PDB file of C-alpha atoms in Angstrom:
ATOM      1  CA  MET C   1      32.556  91.163  87.046  1.00 63.00           C
ATOM      2  CA  SER C   2      33.561  94.080  84.859  1.00 79.00           C
ATOM      3  CA  LEU C   3      34.840  93.566  81.351  1.00 83.00           C
ATOM      4  CA  LEU C   4      38.376  94.614  82.304  1.00 85.00           C
ATOM      5  CA  GLU C   5      38.470  92.125  85.191  1.00 87.00           C
ATOM      6  CA  ARG C   6      37.197  89.407  82.875  1.00 91.00           C
ATOM      7  CA  LEU C   7      39.814  90.293  80.263  1.00 91.00           C
ATOM      8  CA  ASN C   8      42.586  90.193  82.887  1.00 91.00           C
ATOM      9  CA  GLN C   9      41.416  86.798  84.122  1.00 94.00           C
ATOM     10  CA  ASP C  10      41.181  85.403  80.560  1.00 93.00           C
ATOM     11  CA  MET C  11      44.579  86.890  79.739  1.00 93.00           C
ATOM     12  CA  LYS C  12      46.153  84.965  82.636  1.00 94.00           C
ATOM     13  CA  GLU C  13      44.466  81.768  81.453  1.00 94.00           C
ATOM     14  CA  ALA C  14      45.664  82.353  77.886  1.00 92.00           C
ATOM     15  CA  MET C  15      49.209  82.869  79.163  1.00 94.00           C
ATOM     16  CA  LYS C  16      49.088  79.648  81.193  1.00 95.00           C
ATOM     17  CA  SER C  17      47.707  77.647  78.273  1.00 95.00           C
ATOM     18  CA  LYS C  18      50.114  79.379  75.850  1.00 93.00           C
ATOM     19  CA  ASP C  19      47.220  80.421  73.589  1.00 91.00           C
ATOM     20  CA  LYS C  20      49.045  83.171  71.690  1.00 92.00           C
ATOM     21  CA  GLU C  21      46.107  84.034  69.427  1.00 91.00           C
ATOM     22  CA  LYS C  22      43.677  84.638  72.284  1.00 92.00           C
ATOM     23  CA  LEU C  23      46.315  86.470  74.291  1.00 93.00           C
ATOM     24  CA  SER C  24      47.027  88.798  71.382  1.00 93.00           C
ATOM     25  CA  VAL C  25      43.349  89.656  70.881  1.00 92.00           C
ATOM     26  CA  ILE C  26      42.782  90.240  74.601  1.00 93.00           C
ATOM     27  CA  ARG C  27      45.791  92.552  74.790  1.00 94.00           C
ATOM     28  CA  MET C  28      44.528  94.457  71.756  1.00 94.00           C
ATOM     29  CA  VAL C  29      41.075  94.913  73.325  1.00 92.00           C
ATOM     30  CA  LYS C  30      42.583  95.999  76.641  1.00 93.00           C
ATOM     31  CA  ALA C  31      44.706  98.568  74.826  1.00 93.00           C
ATOM     32  CA  SER C  32      41.643  99.866  72.962  1.00 92.00           C
ATOM     33  CA  LEU C  33      39.730 100.176  76.236  1.00 91.00           C
ATOM     34  CA  GLN C  34      42.604 102.025  77.895  1.00 92.00           C
ATOM     35  CA  ASN C  35      43.015 104.330  74.899  1.00 93.00           C
ATOM     36  CA  GLU C  36      39.296 105.143  74.987  1.00 92.00           C
ATOM     37  CA  ALA C  37      39.480 105.893  78.722  1.00 90.00           C
ATOM     38  CA  ILE C  38      42.425 108.228  78.129  1.00 92.00           C
ATOM     39  CA  LYS C  39      40.644 109.882  75.220  1.00 92.00           C
ATOM     40  CA  LEU C  40      37.580 110.495  77.389  1.00 89.00           C
ATOM     41  CA  GLY C  41      39.745 111.598  80.333  1.00 90.00           C
ATOM     42  CA  LYS C  42      38.390 108.914  82.662  1.00 87.00           C
ATOM     43  CA  ASP C  43      39.938 106.316  84.913  1.00 85.00           C
ATOM     44  CA  GLU C  44      37.268 103.744  84.162  1.00 85.00           C
ATOM     45  CA  LEU C  45      34.797 103.309  81.318  1.00 85.00           C
ATOM     46  CA  THR C  46      31.103 102.668  81.840  1.00 86.00           C
ATOM     47  CA  GLU C  47      29.658  99.374  80.627  1.00 84.00           C
ATOM     48  CA  GLU C  48      28.070 101.173  77.664  1.00 83.00           C
ATOM     49  CA  GLU C  49      31.411 102.727  76.674  1.00 87.00           C
ATOM     50  CA  GLU C  50      33.085  99.316  76.938  1.00 88.00           C
ATOM     51  CA  ILE C  51      30.455  97.830  74.633  1.00 86.00           C
ATOM     52  CA  THR C  52      31.028 100.689  72.188  1.00 86.00           C
ATOM     53  CA  VAL C  53      34.759  99.901  72.067  1.00 89.00           C
ATOM     54  CA  LEU C  54      34.107  96.164  71.673  1.00 89.00           C
ATOM     55  CA  SER C  55      31.571  96.814  68.906  1.00 86.00           C
ATOM     56  CA  ARG C  56      34.096  99.003  67.117  1.00 89.00           C
ATOM     57  CA  GLU C  57      36.729  96.246  67.316  1.00 90.00           C
ATOM     58  CA  VAL C  58      34.279  93.659  65.954  1.00 88.00           C
ATOM     59  CA  LYS C  59      33.168  95.982  63.156  1.00 88.00           C
ATOM     60  CA  GLN C  60      36.767  96.704  62.115  1.00 90.00           C
ATOM     61  CA  ARG C  61      37.496  92.999  61.874  1.00 90.00           C
ATOM     62  CA  LYS C  62      34.305  92.286  59.929  1.00 88.00           C
ATOM     63  CA  ASP C  63      35.152  95.059  57.464  1.00 89.00           C
ATOM     64  CA  SER C  64      38.699  93.722  57.080  1.00 91.00           C
ATOM     65  CA  LEU C  65      37.346  90.199  56.710  1.00 89.00           C
ATOM     66  CA  HIS C  66      35.209  91.307  53.770  1.00 88.00           C
ATOM     67  CA  GLU C  67      38.196  93.024  52.122  1.00 90.00           C
ATOM     68  CA  PHE C  68      40.485  90.022  52.611  1.00 90.00           C
ATOM     69  CA  LYS C  69      37.871  87.639  51.193  1.00 89.00           C
ATOM     70  CA  GLU C  70      37.596  89.767  48.063  1.00 89.00           C
ATOM     71  CA  ALA C  71      41.382  89.852  47.736  1.00 88.00           C
ATOM     72  CA  GLY C  72      41.607  86.071  48.139  1.00 88.00           C
ATOM     73  CA  ARG C  73      43.774  86.259  51.270  1.00 88.00           C
ATOM     74  CA  ASP C  74      42.579  83.059  52.930  1.00 87.00           C
ATOM     75  CA  ASP C  75      45.422  83.127  55.477  1.00 86.00           C
ATOM     76  CA  LEU C  76      44.269  86.508  56.798  1.00 89.00           C
ATOM     77  CA  VAL C  77      40.585  85.516  56.598  1.00 89.00           C
ATOM     78  CA  GLU C  78      41.242  82.566  58.906  1.00 89.00           C
ATOM     79  CA  LYS C  79      43.196  84.757  61.357  1.00 90.00           C
ATOM     80  CA  LEU C  80      40.411  87.348  61.479  1.00 91.00           C
ATOM     81  CA  ASN C  81      37.758  84.663  61.984  1.00 90.00           C
ATOM     82  CA  ASP C  82      39.719  83.407  64.985  1.00 91.00           C
ATOM     83  CA  GLU C  83      39.963  86.959  66.365  1.00 90.00           C
ATOM     84  CA  LEU C  84      36.231  87.501  65.854  1.00 90.00           C
ATOM     85  CA  ASN C  85      35.470  84.271  67.727  1.00 91.00           C
ATOM     86  CA  VAL C  86      37.508  85.517  70.699  1.00 91.00           C
ATOM     87  CA  LEU C  87      35.821  88.940  70.620  1.00 90.00           C
ATOM     88  CA  GLN C  88      32.290  87.507  70.389  1.00 88.00           C
ATOM     89  CA  VAL C  89      32.750  85.963  73.844  1.00 89.00           C
ATOM     90  CA  TYR C  90      32.865  89.447  75.385  1.00 88.00           C
ATOM     91  CA  MET C  91      29.986  90.935  73.400  1.00 86.00           C
ATOM     92  CA  PRO C  92      26.499  91.046  74.905  1.00 82.00           C
ATOM     93  CA  GLU C  93      24.134  88.311  73.742  1.00 83.00           C
ATOM     94  CA  GLN C  94      22.783  89.167  70.303  1.00 82.00           C
ATOM     95  CA  LEU C  95      19.065  89.774  69.843  1.00 83.00           C
ATOM     96  CA  SER C  96      17.108  87.256  67.803  1.00 84.00           C
ATOM     97  CA  SER C  97      15.484  88.454  64.582  1.00 83.00           C
ATOM     98  CA  GLU C  98      12.059  88.367  66.226  1.00 86.00           C
ATOM     99  CA  GLU C  99      13.208  90.375  69.263  1.00 87.00           C
ATOM    100  CA  LEU C 100      14.936  92.921  67.041  1.00 86.00           C
ATOM    101  CA  GLU C 101      11.889  93.301  64.805  1.00 86.00           C
ATOM    102  CA  GLN C 102       9.678  93.839  67.855  1.00 89.00           C
ATOM    103  CA  ILE C 103      12.006  96.574  69.184  1.00 89.00           C
ATOM    104  CA  VAL C 104      12.071  98.230  65.734  1.00 87.00           C
ATOM    105  CA  LEU C 105       8.254  98.248  65.499  1.00 87.00           C
ATOM    106  CA  GLN C 106       7.938  99.547  69.059  1.00 88.00           C
ATOM    107  CA  THR C 107      10.418 102.379  68.386  1.00 88.00           C
ATOM    108  CA  ILE C 108       8.663 103.355  65.147  1.00 86.00           C
ATOM    109  CA  GLN C 109       5.417 103.680  67.129  1.00 86.00           C
ATOM    110  CA  GLU C 110       7.144 105.636  69.929  1.00 86.00           C
ATOM    111  CA  VAL C 111       8.452 108.299  67.536  1.00 86.00           C
ATOM    112  CA  ASN C 112       5.285 108.210  65.378  1.00 84.00           C
ATOM    113  CA  ALA C 113       7.263 107.679  62.189  1.00 79.00           C
ATOM    114  CA  THR C 114       5.297 107.020  59.027  1.00 80.00           C
ATOM    115  CA  SER C 115       7.705 107.502  56.117  1.00 81.00           C
ATOM    116  CA  LYS C 116      11.317 106.894  55.131  1.00 82.00           C
ATOM    117  CA  LYS C 117      11.941 110.623  55.633  1.00 85.00           C
ATOM    118  CA  GLU C 118      11.786 109.971  59.374  1.00 83.00           C
ATOM    119  CA  MET C 119      14.331 107.163  59.311  1.00 84.00           C
ATOM    120  CA  GLY C 120      16.953 109.291  61.067  1.00 87.00           C
ATOM    121  CA  LYS C 121      14.595 109.976  63.952  1.00 86.00           C
ATOM    122  CA  VAL C 122      13.813 106.257  64.290  1.00 85.00           C
ATOM    123  CA  MET C 123      17.471 105.189  64.077  1.00 87.00           C
ATOM    124  CA  GLY C 124      18.456 107.830  66.635  1.00 87.00           C
ATOM    125  CA  ALA C 125      15.948 106.457  69.138  1.00 87.00           C
ATOM    126  CA  LEU C 126      16.581 102.810  68.246  1.00 86.00           C
ATOM    127  CA  MET C 127      20.369 102.434  68.215  1.00 86.00           C
ATOM    128  CA  PRO C 128      20.931 103.101  71.936  1.00 84.00           C
ATOM    129  CA  LYS C 129      18.416 100.318  72.696  1.00 85.00           C
ATOM    130  CA  VAL C 130      20.212  97.716  70.583  1.00 84.00           C
ATOM    131  CA  LYS C 131      23.808  98.912  70.930  1.00 80.00           C
ATOM    132  CA  GLY C 132      26.135  95.924  70.832  1.00 77.00           C
ATOM    133  CA  LYS C 133      23.198  93.520  70.656  1.00 82.00           C
ATOM    134  CA  ALA C 134      22.462  93.778  66.923  1.00 82.00           C
ATOM    135  CA  ASP C 135      24.257  94.559  63.696  1.00 80.00           C
ATOM    136  CA  GLY C 136      23.613  98.126  62.514  1.00 80.00           C
ATOM    137  CA  THR C 137      23.092  97.032  58.914  1.00 82.00           C
ATOM    138  CA  GLU C 138      20.393  94.567  59.929  1.00 85.00           C
ATOM    139  CA  VAL C 139      18.709  97.250  62.064  1.00 85.00           C
ATOM    140  CA  LYS C 140      18.752  99.697  59.155  1.00 87.00           C
ATOM    141  CA  GLN C 141      17.219  97.136  56.783  1.00 87.00           C
ATOM    142  CA  LEU C 142      14.414  96.356  59.221  1.00 87.00           C
ATOM    143  CA  VAL C 143      13.617 100.031  59.752  1.00 86.00           C
ATOM    144  CA  GLN C 144      13.535 100.608  55.969  1.00 86.00           C
ATOM    145  CA  LYS C 145      11.259  97.594  55.530  1.00 85.00           C
ATOM    146  CA  HIS C 146       8.758  98.837  58.104  1.00 83.00           C
ATOM    147  CA  LEU C 147       8.816 102.475  56.986  1.00 81.00           C
ATOM    148  CA  SER C 148       8.104 101.771  53.316  1.00 76.00           C
TER     149      SER C 148
END
C-alpha cells in the first residue's frame, strides 16, 4: 500500500473517530506530498520522494519543538509532540545504533576515507543509504567519531 493510500485510509478513520489532531496532521502531510508532486511536475511521487517529504515534516516539527521548549511554551510543545507521534507512524523503521554504526563503517571503507577532510565524500555516499531511517545529526556525529 502506498503512503498516499495509507494516509487516505487513516484520514477516513480519523474522521469517523473524530480525532481532530490526527486528521489535521494527515491533511498537512497530504498537502505537502501534493505540493512536492506539483513542484516536481509529477502525478505521483516515488517512495523515496515521499520519505523525503515526511522527513522534512518531522525535522520541521523537531526544530520547532526545540524553539518552543526554550521559549517555555509548554502548550505548543505538547501539540508538536502529538503531531510528531502521528508522523512517526508513517516513517520507515529507524535503524538501531549498532546497525547505523555498521553502515557508517562500511561506507567509510567503500570510499576509502581516512581523515575528516573526506567527511563530505562519506556523507554524500552514506545519506542515501539511511535516508528517513536515521537522524542526520546522529549520522554526522558517528562519521566524525570514526574519521578522527
